[in-house]
Coordinates of C-alpha atoms and ligand atoms in Angstrom, one line a residue:
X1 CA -145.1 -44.2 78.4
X2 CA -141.7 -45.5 78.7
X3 CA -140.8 -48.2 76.8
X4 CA -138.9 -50.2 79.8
X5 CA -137.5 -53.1 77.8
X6 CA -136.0 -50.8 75.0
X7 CA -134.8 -48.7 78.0
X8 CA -132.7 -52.1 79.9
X9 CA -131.4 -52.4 76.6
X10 CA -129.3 -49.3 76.7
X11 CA -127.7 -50.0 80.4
X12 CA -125.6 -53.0 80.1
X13 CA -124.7 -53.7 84.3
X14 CA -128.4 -54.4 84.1
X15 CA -127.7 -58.0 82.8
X16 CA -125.0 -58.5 85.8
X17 CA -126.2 -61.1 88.0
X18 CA -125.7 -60.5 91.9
X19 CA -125.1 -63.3 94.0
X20 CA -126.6 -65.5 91.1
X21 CA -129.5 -63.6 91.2
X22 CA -130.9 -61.1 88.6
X23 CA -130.3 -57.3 89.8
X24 CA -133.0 -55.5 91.0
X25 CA -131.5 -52.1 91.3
X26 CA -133.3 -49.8 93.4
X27 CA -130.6 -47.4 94.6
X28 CA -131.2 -44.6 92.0
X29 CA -131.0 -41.7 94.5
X30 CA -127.6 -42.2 95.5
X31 CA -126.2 -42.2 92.0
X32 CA -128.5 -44.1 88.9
X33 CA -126.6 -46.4 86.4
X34 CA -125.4 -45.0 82.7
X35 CA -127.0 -46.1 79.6
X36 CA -124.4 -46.5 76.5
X37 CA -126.0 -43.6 74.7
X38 CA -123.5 -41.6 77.9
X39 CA -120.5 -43.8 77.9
X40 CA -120.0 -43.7 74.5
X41 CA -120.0 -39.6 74.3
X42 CA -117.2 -39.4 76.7
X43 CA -115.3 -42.5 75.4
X44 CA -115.4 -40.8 71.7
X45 CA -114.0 -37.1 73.1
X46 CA -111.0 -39.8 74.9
X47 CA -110.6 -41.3 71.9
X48 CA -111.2 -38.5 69.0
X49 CA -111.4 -35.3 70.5
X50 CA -109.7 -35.1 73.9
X51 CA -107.7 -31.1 74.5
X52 CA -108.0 -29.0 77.1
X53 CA -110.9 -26.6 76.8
X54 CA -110.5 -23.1 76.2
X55 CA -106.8 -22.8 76.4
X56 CA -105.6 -24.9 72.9
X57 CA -105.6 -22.7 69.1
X58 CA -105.5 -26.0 67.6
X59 CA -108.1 -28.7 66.4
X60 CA -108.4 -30.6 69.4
X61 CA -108.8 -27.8 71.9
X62 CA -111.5 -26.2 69.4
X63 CA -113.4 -29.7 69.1
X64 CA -113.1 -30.0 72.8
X65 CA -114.3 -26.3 73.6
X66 CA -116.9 -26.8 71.1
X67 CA -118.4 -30.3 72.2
X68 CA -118.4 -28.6 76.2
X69 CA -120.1 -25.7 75.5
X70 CA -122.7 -27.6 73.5
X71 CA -123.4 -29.6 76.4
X72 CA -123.8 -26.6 78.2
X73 CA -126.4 -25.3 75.7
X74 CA -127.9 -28.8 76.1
X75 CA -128.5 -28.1 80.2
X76 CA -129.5 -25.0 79.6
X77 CA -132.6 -26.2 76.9
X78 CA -133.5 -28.7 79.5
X79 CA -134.1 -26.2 82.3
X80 CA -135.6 -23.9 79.9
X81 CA -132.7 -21.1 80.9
X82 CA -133.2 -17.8 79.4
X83 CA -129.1 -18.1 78.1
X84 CA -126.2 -21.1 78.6
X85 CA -124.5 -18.0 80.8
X86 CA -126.8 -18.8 83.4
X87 CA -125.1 -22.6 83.5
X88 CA -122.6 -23.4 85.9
X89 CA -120.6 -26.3 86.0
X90 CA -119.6 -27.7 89.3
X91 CA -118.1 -31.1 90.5
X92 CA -121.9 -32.0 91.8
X93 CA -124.9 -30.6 94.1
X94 CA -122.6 -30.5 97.3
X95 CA -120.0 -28.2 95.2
X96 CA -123.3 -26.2 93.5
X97 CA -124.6 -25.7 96.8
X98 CA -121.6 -24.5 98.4
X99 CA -120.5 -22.2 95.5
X100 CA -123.6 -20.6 96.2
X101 CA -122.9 -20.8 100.0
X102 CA -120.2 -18.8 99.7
X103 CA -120.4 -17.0 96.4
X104 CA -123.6 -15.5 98.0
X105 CA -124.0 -16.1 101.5
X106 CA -120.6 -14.8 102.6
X107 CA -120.6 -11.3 100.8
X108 CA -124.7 -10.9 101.2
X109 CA -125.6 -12.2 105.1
X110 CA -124.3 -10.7 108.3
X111 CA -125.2 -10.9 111.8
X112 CA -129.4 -10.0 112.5
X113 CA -129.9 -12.1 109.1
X114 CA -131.7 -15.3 108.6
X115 CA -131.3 -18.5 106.9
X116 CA -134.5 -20.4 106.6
X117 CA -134.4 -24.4 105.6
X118 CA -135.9 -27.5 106.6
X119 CA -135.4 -30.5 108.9
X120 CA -135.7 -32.9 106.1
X121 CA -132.3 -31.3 103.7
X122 CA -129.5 -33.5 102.9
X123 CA -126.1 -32.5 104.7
X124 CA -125.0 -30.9 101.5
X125 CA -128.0 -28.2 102.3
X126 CA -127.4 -27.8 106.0
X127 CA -123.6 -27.8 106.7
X128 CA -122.5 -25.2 104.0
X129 CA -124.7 -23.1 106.0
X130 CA -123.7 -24.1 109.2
X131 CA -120.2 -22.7 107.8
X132 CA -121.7 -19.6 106.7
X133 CA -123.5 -18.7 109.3
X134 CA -120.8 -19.1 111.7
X135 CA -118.6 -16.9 109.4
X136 CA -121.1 -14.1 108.9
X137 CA -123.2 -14.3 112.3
X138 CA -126.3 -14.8 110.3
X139 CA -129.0 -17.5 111.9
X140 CA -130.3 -20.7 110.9
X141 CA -133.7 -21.0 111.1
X142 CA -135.7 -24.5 110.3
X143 CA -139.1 -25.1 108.8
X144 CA -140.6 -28.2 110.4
X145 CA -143.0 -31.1 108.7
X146 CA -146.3 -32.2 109.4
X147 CA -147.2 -35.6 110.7
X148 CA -148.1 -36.7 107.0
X149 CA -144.3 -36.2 105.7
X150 CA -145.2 -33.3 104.4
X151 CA -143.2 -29.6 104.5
X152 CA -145.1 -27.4 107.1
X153 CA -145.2 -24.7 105.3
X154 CA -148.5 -23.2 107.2
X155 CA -146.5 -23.8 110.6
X156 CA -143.6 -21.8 108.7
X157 CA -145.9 -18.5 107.7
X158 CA -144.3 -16.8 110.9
X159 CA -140.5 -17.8 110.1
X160 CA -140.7 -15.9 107.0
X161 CA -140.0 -11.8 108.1
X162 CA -137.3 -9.4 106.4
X163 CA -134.8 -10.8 108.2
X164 CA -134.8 -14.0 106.2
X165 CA -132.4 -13.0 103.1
X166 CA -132.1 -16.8 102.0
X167 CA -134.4 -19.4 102.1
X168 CA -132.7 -23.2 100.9
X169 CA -134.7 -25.9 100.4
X170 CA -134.6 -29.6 98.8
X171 CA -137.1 -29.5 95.5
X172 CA -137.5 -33.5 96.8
X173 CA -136.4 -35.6 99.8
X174 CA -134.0 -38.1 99.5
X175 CA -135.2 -39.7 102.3
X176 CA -138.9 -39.1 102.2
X177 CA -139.7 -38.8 98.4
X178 CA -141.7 -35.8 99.7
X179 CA -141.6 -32.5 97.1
X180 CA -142.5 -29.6 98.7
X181 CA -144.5 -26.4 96.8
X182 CA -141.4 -24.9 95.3
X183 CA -143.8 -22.3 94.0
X184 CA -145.4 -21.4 97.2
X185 CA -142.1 -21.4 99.1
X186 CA -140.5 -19.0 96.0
X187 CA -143.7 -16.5 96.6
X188 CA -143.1 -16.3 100.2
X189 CA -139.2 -16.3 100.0
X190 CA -139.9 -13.1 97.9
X191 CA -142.4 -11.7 99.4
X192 CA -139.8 -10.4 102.2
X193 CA -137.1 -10.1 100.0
X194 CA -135.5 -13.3 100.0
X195 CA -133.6 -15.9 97.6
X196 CA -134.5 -19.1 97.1
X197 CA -132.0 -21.8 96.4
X198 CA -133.8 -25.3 95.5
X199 CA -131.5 -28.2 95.9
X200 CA -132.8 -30.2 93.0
X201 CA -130.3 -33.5 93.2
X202 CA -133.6 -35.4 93.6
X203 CA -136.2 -33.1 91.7
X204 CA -134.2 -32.4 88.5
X205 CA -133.6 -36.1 87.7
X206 CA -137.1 -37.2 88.4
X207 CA -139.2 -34.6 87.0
X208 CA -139.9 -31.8 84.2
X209 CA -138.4 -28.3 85.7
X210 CA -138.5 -25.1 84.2
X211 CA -136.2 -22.4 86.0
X212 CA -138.4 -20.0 84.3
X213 CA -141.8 -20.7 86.3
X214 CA -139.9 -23.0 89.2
X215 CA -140.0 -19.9 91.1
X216 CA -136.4 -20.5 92.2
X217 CA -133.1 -18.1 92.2
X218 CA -130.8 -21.2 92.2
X219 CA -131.3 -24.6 91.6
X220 CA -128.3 -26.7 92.3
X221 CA -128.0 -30.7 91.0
X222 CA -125.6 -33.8 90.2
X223 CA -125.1 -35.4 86.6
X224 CA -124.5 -38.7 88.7
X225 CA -128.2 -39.0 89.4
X226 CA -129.5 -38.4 85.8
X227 CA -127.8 -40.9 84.1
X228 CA -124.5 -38.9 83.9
X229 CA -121.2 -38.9 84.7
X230 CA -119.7 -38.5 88.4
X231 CA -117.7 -35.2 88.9
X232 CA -120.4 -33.3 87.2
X233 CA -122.8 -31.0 88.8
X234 CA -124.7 -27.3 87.9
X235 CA -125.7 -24.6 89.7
X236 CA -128.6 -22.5 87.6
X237 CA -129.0 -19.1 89.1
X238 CA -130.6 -15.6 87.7
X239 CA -127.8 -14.1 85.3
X240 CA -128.5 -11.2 87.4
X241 CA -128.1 -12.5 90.7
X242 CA -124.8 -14.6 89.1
X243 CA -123.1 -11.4 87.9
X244 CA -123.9 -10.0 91.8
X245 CA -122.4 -12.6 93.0
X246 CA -118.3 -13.1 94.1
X247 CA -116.7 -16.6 92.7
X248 CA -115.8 -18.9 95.5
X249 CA -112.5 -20.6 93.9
X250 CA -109.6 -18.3 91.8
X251 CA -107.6 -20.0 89.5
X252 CA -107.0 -20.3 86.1
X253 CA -109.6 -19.3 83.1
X254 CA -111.9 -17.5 85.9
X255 CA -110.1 -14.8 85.4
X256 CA -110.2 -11.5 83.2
X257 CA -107.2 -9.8 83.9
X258 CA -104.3 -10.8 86.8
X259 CA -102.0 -8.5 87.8
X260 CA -99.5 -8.7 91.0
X261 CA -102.0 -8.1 93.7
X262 CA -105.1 -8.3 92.1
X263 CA -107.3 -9.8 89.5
X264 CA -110.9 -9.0 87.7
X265 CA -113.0 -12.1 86.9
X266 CA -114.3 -13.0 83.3
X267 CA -117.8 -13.1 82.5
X268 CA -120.2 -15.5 83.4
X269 CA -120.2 -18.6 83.9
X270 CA -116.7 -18.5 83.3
X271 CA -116.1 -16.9 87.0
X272 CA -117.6 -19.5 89.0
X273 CA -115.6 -22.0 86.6
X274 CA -111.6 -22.0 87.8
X275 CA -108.9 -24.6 86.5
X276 CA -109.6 -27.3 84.0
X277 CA -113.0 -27.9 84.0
X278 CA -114.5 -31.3 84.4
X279 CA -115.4 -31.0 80.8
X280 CA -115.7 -34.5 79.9
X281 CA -117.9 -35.4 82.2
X282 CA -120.0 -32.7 81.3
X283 CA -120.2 -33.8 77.7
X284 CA -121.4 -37.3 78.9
X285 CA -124.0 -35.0 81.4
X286 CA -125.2 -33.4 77.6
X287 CA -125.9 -37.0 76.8
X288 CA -127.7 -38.0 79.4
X289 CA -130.0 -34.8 79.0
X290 CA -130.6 -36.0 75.2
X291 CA -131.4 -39.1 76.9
X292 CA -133.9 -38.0 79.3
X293 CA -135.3 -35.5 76.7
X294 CA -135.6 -38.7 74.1
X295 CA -138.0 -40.3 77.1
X296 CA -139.6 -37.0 77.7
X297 CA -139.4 -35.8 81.5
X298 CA -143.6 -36.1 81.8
X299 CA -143.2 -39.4 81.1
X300 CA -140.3 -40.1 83.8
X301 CA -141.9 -38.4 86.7
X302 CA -145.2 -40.7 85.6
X303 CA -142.8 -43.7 85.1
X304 CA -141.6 -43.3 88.6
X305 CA -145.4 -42.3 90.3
X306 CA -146.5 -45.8 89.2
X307 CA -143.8 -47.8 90.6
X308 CA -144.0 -46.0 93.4
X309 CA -147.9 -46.4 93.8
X310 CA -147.5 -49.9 93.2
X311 CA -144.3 -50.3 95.8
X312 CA -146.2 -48.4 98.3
X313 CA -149.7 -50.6 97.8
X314 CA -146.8 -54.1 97.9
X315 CA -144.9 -52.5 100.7
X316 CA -147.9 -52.3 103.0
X317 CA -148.3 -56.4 103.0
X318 CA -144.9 -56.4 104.5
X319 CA -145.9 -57.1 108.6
X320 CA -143.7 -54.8 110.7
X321 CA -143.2 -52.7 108.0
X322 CA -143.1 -48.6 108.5
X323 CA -142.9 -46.5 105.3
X324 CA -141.7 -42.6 106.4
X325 CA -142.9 -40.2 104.0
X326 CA -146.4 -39.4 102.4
X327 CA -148.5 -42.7 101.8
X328 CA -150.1 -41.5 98.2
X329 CA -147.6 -40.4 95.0
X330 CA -149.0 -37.1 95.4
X331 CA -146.1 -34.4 95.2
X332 CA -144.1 -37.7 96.1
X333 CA -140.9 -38.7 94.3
X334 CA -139.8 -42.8 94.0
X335 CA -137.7 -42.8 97.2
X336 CA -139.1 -44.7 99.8
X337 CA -137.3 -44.9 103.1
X338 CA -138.6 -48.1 105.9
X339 CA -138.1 -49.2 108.8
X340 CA -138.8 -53.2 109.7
X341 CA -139.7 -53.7 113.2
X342 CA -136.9 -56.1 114.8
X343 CA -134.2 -55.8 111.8
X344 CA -131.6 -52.9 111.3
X345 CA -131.5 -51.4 108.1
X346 CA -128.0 -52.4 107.4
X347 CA -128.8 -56.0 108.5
X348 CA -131.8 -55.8 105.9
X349 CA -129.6 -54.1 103.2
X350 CA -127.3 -57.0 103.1
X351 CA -129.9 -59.3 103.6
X352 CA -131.3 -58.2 100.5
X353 CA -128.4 -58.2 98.8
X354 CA -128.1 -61.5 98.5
X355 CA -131.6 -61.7 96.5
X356 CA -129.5 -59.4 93.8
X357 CA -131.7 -56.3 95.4
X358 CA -129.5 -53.5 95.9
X359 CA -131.0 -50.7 98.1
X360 CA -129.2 -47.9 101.2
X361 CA -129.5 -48.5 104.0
X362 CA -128.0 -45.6 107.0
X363 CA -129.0 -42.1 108.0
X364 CA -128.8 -41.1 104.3
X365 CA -127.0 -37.7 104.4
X366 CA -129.8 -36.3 106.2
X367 CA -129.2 -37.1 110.1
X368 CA -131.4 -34.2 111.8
X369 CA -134.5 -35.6 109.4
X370 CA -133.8 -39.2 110.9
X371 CA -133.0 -38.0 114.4
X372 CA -136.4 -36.0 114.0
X373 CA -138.3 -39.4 113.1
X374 CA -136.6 -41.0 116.2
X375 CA -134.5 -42.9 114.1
X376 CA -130.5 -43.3 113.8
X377 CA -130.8 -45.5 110.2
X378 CA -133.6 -46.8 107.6
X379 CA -133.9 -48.4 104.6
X380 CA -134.6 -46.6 101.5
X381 CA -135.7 -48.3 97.5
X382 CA -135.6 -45.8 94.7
X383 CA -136.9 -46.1 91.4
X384 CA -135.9 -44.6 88.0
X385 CA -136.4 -45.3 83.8
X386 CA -134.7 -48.9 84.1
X387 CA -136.9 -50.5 87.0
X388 CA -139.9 -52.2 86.4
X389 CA -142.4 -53.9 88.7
X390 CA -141.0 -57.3 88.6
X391 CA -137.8 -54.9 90.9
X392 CA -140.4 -54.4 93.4
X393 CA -141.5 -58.1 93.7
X394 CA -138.2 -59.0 94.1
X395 CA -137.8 -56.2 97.1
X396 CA -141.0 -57.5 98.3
X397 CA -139.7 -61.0 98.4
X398 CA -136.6 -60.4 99.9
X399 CA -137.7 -58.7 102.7
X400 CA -140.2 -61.7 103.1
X401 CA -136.4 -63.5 103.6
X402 CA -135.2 -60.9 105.8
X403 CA -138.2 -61.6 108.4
X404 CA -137.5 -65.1 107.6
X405 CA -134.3 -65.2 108.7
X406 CA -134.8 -63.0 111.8
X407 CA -137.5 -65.7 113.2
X408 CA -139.9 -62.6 112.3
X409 CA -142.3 -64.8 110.7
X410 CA -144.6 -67.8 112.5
X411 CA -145.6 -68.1 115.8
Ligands
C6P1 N1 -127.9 -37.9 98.0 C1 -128.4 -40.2 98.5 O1 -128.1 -41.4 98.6 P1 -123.9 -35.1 95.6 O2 -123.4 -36.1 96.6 O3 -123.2 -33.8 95.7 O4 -124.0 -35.7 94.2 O5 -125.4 -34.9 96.0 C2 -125.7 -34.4 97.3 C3 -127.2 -34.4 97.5 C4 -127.8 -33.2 97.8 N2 -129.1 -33.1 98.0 C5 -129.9 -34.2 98.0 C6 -131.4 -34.1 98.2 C7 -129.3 -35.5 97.7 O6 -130.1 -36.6 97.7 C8 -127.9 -35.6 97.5 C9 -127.2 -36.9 97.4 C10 -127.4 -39.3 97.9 O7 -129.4 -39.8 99.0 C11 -126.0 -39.5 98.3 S1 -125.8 -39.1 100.0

């Protein structure tokens, strides 16, 4: 189990006080807060180590090179990668996803093709394909949920046919918490001959994965989410299907050979990687993995099941009060989107606020999901190592001002 209070420790905004109240930080999903452990790796390459990678023949540049590639190796153990080649850096999921998008999707899909998702992806999984398709003729095709939040995958047994080449889906809803059966989805992907991207911006942060038995061809994730840096971001894919594929960006160090009109790319990763990497950011991404490996992934994903049992179980004493996504922790990450009858979600966000609770409220990056639920905006908590139940009782209690303030309470 984790050991919360030794956990706070390491995160010093957590002793900030909001609006003279003590933070209850509950917006995880859209970017979690950095422990020390993660400032202090990147500070110390600023401060002791800082060259460009790859490029220098001096000390610097070596201790640089060396300290980036490590934290590639460091990814790579974490996702149980058969070899660091098969790491990618990117700027974040969006940038993973479309490198993929068009790495892949533009030199493999043309018109008669298929591009299967689901109503409930993030933009970042929809409108790089939106792009593609319109540049390749290929079709997107959606797979629809049940009324329990759920992916309906049995409804989606007739979408899957050879003309499907790529199937892209989330590994966990932002919006719902829902995880679909990446395995199931993988076996039916490739049953007709199909990739499968996961979008794992939610999944990889939350719980143990394995690129080895996910099922998955590419899995593409932040470092923002995990207790990393901003600007940092992977795309794992097959070294096979990697070395297929054509980079999406020229530029320097991606490069094996240029010549006046043309050029032959380097190995990978180093194709997919142009111009000065964000490598820096990636070192403080390696710390965050040693930090999350120190906690033990197991005991995150149970870390965030319990809160989320016990914010679901609080939740339903709210009157008004409807929670969209699946109602046990079943295959159920900590993001739990509402809506409270008679107050917009912005007007409860800032409510809330002011009780030092910080949560989103909008459409989430995921509008077709929200326009699906008949909804233009909700409110969404989200739970990660740092929170603790006494977060939940204070979300609890501030929604009890929210209806307080609206005249939603008495007779
Ligand atoms: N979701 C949220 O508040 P970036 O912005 O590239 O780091 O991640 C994009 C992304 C892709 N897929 C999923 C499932 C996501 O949740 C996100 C980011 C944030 O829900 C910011 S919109």
């Amino acid at each position: 189990m984790i050991d919360t209070d030794a956990v706070r420790g390491d995160f010093p905004i957590l002793e900030r006080r909001i609006n003279g109240r003590r933070l209850a930080f509950l917006d995880s999903a859209a970017s979690s807060q950095k422990p020390v452990q993660v400032l202090d790796a990147m500070a110390d390459i600023y401060r002791n180590s800082y060259a460009n990678v790859h490029r220098g023949a001096y000390t610097l540049s070596h201790e640089a090179t060396e300290a980036y590639e490590e934290a590639r190796h460091k990814v790579a153990v974490f996702l149980n990668a058969t070899s660091d080649e098969e790491i990618v850096f990117t700027r974040s999921a969006t940038a993973a996803m479309n490198l993929f998008a068009y790495g892949w999707g533009l030199n493999n899909l043309k018109s008669g093709d298929r591009i299967l998702t689901s109503v409930m992806e993030h933009h970042a999984n929809i409108v790089p394909w939106h792009i593609i398709a319109r540049h390749t003729g290929a079709e997107l095709r959606y797979m629809e949920l049940t009324d329990g939040f759920r992916l309906d995958l049995e409804g989606a047994q007739d979408r899957f046919d050879e003309r499907v080449k790529v199937v892209a889906v989330s590994g966990m809803s932002n919006v719902l918490g829902t995880m679909p059966p990446v395995g199931e989805i993988a076996r039916l992907a490739h049953e007709v001959g199909a990739v499968l991207l996961v979008d794992g911006a939610q999944l990889v942060p939350h719980a143990p994965v394995d690129v080895q038995t996910l099922g998955a061809d590419f899995l593409g994730f932040s470092g923002h989410k995990m207790l990393g840096p901003t600007g940092i971001g992977v795309l794992w894919g097959r070294r096979a299907l990697l070395e297929s594929m054509e980079p999406a960006e020229g530029g320097g160090e991606m490069i094996r050979d240029v010549r006046l009109y043309e050029s032959d790319w380097a190995e990978v990763p180093h194709k997919f990687e142009a111009g000065t990497p964000p490598f820096v950011e990636a070192i403080g991404l390696g710390a965050a993995v040693d930090y999350l490996s120190a906690i033990g992934m197991d005991n995150v994903l149970q870390h965030d099941r319990e809160l989320t049992g016990y914010a679901l179980e609080r939740l339903a004493g709210v009157p008004g009060l409807s929670i969209q996504g699946p109602a046990d922790t079943v295959d159920r990450g900590g993001a739990i989107s509402f809506d409270l009858t008679g107050i917009h979600a912005h007007d409860v966000a800032t409510i809330l606020d002011q009780e030092g609770v910080a949560v989103r409220a909008g459409h989430h990056c995921a509008k077709p999901l929200l326009r699906s639920l008949g909804l233009t905006a909700s409110t969404r908590a989200s739970f990660y190592v740092y929170n603790v139940p006494e977060d939940v009782d204070a979300l609890v209690d501030a929604l009890g001002v929210a209806r307080r303030i609206f005249g939603l309470d008495g007779p």
